[in-house]
Coordinates of C-alpha atoms in Angstrom, one line a residue:
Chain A
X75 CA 0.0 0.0 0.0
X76 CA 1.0 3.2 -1.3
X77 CA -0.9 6.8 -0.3
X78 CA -0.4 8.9 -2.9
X79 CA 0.0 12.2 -0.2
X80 CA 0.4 11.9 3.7
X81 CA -3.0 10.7 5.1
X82 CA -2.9 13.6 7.9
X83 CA -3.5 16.0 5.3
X84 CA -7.1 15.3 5.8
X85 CA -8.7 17.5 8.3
X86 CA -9.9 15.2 11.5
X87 CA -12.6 17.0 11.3
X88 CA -13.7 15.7 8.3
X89 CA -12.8 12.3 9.1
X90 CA -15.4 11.5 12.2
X91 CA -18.1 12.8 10.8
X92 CA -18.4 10.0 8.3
X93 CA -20.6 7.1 8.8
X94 CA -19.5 3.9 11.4
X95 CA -17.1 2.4 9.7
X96 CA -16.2 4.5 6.8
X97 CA -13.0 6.2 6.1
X98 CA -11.2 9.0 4.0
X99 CA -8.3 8.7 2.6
X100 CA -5.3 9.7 -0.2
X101 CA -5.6 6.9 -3.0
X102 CA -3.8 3.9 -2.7
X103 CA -2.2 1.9 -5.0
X104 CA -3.7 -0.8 -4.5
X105 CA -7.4 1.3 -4.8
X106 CA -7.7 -0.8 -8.6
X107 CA -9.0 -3.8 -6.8
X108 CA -11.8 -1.8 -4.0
X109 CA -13.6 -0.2 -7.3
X110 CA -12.2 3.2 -7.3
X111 CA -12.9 3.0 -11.2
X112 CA -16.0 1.8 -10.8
X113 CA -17.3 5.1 -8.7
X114 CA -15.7 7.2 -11.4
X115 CA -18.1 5.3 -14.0
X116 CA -20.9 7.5 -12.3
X117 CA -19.8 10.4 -13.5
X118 CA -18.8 9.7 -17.2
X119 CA -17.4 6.9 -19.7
X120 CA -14.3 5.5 -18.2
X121 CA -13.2 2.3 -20.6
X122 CA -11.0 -0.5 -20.2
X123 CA -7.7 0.7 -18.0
X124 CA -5.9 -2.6 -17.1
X125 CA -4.2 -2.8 -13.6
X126 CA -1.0 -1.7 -15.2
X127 CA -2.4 0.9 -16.4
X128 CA -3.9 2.1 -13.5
X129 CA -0.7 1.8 -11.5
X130 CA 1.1 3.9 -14.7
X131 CA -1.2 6.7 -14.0
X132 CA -0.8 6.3 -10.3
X133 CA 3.1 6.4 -10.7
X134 CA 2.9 9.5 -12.9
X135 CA 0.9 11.6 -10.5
X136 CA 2.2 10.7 -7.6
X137 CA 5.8 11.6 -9.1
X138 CA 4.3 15.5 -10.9
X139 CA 5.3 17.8 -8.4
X140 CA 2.6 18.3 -5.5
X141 CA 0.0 18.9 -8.2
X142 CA -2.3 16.1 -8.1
X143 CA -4.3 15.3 -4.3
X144 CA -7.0 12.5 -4.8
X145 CA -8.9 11.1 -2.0
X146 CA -11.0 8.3 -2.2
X147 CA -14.2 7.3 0.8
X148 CA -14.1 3.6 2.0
X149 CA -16.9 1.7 3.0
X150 CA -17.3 -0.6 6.1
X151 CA -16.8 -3.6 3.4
X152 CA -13.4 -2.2 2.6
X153 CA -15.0 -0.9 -0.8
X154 CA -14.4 2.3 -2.5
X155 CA -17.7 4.3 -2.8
X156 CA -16.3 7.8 -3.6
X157 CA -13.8 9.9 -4.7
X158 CA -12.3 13.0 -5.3
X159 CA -9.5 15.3 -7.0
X160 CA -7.8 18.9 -6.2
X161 CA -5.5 19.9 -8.9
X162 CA -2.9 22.2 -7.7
X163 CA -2.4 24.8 -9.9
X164 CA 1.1 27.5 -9.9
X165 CA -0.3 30.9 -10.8
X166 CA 1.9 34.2 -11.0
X167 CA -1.1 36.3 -10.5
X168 CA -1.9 37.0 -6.8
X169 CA 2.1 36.8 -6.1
X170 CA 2.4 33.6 -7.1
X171 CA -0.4 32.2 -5.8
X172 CA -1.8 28.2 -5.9
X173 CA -5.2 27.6 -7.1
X174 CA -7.1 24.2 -6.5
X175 CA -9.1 22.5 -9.1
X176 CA -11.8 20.2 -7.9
X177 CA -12.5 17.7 -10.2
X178 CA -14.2 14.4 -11.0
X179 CA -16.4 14.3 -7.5
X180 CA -18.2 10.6 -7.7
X181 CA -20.1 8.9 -5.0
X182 CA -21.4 5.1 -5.9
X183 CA -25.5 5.8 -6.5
X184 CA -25.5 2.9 -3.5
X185 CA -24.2 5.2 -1.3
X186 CA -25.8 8.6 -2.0
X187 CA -27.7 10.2 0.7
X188 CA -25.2 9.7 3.7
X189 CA -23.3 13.5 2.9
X190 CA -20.3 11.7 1.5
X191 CA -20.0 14.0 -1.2
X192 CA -20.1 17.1 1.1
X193 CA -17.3 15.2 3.6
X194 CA -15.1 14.6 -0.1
X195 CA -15.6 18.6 -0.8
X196 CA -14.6 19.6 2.9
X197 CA -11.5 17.5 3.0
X198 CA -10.4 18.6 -0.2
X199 CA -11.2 22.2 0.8
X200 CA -8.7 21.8 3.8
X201 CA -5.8 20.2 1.8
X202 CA -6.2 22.7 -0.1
X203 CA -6.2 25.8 2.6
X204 CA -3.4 23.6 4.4
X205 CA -1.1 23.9 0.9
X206 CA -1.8 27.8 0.7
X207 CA -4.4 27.9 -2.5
X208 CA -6.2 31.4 -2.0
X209 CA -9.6 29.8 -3.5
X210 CA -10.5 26.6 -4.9
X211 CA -12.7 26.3 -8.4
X212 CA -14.7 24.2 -9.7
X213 CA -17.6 23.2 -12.7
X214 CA -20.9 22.3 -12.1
X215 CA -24.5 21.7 -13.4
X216 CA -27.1 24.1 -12.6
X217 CA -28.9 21.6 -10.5
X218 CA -25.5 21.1 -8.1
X219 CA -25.2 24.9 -7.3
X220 CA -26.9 24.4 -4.6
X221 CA -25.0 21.8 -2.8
X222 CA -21.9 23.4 -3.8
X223 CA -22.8 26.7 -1.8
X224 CA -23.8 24.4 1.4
X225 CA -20.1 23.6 0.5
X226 CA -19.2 27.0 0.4
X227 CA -19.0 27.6 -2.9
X228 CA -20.0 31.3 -4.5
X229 CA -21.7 31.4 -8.4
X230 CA -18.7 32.7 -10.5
X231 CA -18.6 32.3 -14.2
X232 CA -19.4 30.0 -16.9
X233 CA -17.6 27.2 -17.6
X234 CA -16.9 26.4 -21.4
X235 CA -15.9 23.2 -23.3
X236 CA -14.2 22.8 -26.3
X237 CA -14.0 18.8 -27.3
X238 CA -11.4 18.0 -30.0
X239 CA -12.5 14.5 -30.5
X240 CA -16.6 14.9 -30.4
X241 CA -17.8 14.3 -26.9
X242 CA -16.9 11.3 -24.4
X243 CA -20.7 11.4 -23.6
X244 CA -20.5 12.5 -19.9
X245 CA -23.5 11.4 -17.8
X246 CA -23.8 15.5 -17.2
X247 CA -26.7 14.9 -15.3
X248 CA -25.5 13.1 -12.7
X249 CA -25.7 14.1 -8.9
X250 CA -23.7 14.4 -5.9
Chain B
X169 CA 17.1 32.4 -23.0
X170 CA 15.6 29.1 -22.4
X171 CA 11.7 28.8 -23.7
X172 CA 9.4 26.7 -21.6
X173 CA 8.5 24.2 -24.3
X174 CA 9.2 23.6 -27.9
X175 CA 8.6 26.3 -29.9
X176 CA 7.1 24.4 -32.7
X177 CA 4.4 23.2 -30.7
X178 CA 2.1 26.6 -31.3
X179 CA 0.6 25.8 -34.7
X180 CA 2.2 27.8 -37.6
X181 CA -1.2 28.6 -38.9
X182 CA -1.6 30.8 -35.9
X183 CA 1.7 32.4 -36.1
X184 CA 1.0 33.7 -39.9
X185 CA -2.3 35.3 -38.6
X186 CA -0.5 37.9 -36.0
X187 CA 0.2 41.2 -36.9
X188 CA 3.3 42.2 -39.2
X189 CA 6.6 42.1 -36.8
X190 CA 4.7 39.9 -34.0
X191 CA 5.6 36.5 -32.3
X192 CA 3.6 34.1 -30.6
X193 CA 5.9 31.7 -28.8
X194 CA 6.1 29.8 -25.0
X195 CA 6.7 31.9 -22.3
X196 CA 10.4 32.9 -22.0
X197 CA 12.6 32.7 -19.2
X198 CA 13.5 36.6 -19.2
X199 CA 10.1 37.6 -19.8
X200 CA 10.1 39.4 -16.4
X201 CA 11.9 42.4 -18.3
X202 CA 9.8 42.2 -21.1
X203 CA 6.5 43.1 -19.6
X204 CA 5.1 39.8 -18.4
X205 CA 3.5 40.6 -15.2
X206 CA 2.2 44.0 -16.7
X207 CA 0.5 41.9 -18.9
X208 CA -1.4 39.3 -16.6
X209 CA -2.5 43.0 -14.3
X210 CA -5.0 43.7 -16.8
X211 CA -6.7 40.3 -15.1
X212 CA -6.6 41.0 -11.3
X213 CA -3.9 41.5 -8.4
X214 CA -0.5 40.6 -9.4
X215 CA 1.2 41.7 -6.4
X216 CA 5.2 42.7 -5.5
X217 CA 6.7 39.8 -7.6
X218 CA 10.7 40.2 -7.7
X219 CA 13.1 39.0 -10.7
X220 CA 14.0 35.9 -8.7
X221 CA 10.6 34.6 -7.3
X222 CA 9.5 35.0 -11.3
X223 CA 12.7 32.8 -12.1
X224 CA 12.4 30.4 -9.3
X225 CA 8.1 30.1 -10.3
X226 CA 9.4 29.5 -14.3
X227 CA 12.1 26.9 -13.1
X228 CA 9.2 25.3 -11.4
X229 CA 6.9 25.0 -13.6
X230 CA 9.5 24.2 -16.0
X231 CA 10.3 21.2 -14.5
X232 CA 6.6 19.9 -13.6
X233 CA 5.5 17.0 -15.7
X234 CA 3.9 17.9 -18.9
X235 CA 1.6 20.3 -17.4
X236 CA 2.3 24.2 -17.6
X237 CA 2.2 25.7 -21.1
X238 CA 2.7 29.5 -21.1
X239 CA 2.6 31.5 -24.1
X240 CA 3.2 35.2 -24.9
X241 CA 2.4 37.4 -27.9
X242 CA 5.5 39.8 -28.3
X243 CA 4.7 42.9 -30.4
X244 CA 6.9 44.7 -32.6
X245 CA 8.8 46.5 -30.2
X246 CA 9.7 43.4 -27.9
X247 CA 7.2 43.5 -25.1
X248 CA 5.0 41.5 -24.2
X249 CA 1.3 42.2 -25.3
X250 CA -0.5 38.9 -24.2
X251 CA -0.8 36.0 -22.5
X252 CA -2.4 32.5 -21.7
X253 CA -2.3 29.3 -19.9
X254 CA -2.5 25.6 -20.6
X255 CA -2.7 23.5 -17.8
X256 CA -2.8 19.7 -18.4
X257 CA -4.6 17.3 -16.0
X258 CA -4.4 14.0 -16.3
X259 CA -7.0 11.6 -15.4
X260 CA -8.3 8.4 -14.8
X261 CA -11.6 8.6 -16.9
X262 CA -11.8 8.5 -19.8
X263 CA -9.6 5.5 -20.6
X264 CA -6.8 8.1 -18.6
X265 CA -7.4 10.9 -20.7
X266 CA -6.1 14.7 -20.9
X267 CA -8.0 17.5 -20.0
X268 CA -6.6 20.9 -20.9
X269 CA -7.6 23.9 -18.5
X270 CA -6.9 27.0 -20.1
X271 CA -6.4 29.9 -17.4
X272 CA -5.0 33.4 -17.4
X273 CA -5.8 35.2 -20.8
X274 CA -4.8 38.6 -21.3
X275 CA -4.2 41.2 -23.2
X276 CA -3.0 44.8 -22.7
X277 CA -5.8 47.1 -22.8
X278 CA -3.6 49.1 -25.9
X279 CA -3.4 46.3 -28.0
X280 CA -7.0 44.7 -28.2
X281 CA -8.7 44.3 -30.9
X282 CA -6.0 43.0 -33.2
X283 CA -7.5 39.3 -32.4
X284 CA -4.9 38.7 -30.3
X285 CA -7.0 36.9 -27.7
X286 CA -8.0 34.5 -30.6
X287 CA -4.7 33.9 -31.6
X288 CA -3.7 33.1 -28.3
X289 CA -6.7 30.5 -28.0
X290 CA -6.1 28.8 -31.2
X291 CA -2.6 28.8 -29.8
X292 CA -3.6 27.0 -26.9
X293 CA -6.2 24.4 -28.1
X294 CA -3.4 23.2 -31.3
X295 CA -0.7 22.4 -28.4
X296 CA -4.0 20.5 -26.5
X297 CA -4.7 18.8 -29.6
X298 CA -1.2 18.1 -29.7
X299 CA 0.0 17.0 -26.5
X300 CA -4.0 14.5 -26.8
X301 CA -6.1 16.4 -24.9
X302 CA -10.0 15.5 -25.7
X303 CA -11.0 18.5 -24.8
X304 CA -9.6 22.1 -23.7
X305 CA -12.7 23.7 -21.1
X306 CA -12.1 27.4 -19.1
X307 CA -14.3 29.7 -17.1
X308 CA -14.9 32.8 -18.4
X309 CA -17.4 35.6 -17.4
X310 CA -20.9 36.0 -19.7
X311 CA -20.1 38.6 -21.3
X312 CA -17.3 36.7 -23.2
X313 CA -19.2 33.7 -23.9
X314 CA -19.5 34.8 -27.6
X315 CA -15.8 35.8 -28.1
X316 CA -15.3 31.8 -26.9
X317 CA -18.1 30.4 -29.0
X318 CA -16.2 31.6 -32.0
X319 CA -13.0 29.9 -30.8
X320 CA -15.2 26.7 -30.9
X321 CA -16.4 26.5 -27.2
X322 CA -19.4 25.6 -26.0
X323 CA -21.7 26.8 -22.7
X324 CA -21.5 23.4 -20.4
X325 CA -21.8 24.4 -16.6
X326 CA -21.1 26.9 -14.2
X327 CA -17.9 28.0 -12.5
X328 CA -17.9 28.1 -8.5
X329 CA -15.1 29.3 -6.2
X330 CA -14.4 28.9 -3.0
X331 CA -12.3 31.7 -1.6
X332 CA -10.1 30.8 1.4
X333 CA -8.7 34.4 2.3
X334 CA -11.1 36.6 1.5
X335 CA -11.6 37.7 -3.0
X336 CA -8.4 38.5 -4.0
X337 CA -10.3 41.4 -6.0
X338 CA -10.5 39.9 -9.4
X339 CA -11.1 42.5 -12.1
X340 CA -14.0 40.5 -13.3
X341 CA -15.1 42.7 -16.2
X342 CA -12.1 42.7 -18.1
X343 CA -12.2 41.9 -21.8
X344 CA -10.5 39.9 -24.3

């Protein structure tokens, strides 16, 4: 077992509010075999990545330089049932500043209901204040803004998509 | 003078299209004297940013993996006139795909409307096509939604931010 970031990164806080049971965590290595893929698949298409192909990926993000911080939710069955990303970004506006990304938040439809994807947004919220980032961003259907500002979250901008390939058909309806 | 990427990567379609005696090229590593940071102010705060902390920021981003690609429009009297970010995520879905983020457009407020900000665009979306991306997506404030539907993008979701130390007072109305 590998973390891919130190695991008290993740505010205690977070951590016992989540059901009996359940915990929150960097990915792991070894996250292939509890279904970490299988959450994603709630959000979007994600094809056929062997094991050595997930661990490739792994390997590559773990080694990009404190850019990529993705936590994953474990159930009481030792199963992955959500997940997370912040995406560190190096700005020189705001003297330099750091910039978070949230991306690809997925909670297993099995699973929805228990505030899992509120505990995901919170922990990546305090990695992200713990690193320095002056805000984090993020994209969301109309229907999510409202969770996202229980999170937090103010109404910025649009967000725009330019797809070079036609469109992966992303599940864009689906909910937190 | 040491460019941050290959300088062949911006297509040479785009290059042809500036204005007589302009460049287009990746962000170079003594473009501190040359009017960066003036640039990137017409966005929002840029703050007290010496020679060095530019350097040491460049060397950093230099030496992530794959992920920062800075360009600069020079004009005809060897300053810097624009501006713009690709930042390249990788992740798991799908089948580990790219995702470029494009941040941090700008143009000086005596040099718009020579297209620039299109040029800049195409710019960044032909080294995402390049580098596989499957799609390019940014955030970007209404009143520039047309401006991007001409560069190709389309109106998916909304942006949300989540400010840790208070709005770092973003000029939000500035244009391309």
């Amino acid at each position: 077992m590998t973390l891919l970031f130190p695991e008290d990164w993740i505010p205690q806080a977070v951590k016992t509010k989540l059901p009996d049971g359940y915990q929150i965590r960097p990915l792991d290595s070894n996250d292939y075999n509890r279904g970490f893929l299988q959450v994603l698949a709630v959000l979007t298409t994600v094809g056929e990545i062997s094991e050595r192909r997930f661990q490739e990926q792994y390997e590559y993000i773990k080694r990009a330089r404190d850019t990529y911080y993705l936590i994953v939710v474990e159930n009481d069955q030792g199963r992955i049932v959500g997940c997370g990303t912040l995406l560190v970004e190096r700005k020189f506006i705001h003297t330099c500043g750091l910039v978070g990304h949230i991306e690809d938040i997925a909670i297993a439809k099995s699973e929805q209901g228990k505030k899992l994807g509120l505990r995901i947004i919170d922990a990546l919220d305090g990695i992200a204040k713990e690193i320095g980032c002056y805000k984090n961003t993020l994209a969301c259907a109309e229907h999510n803004q409202i969770f996202y500002e229980k999170c937090g979250y103010k109404r910025n901008s649009l967000e725009m998509g330019h797809y070079f390939q036609g469109p992966p058909s992303p599940i864009r309806n689906a909910r937190i």
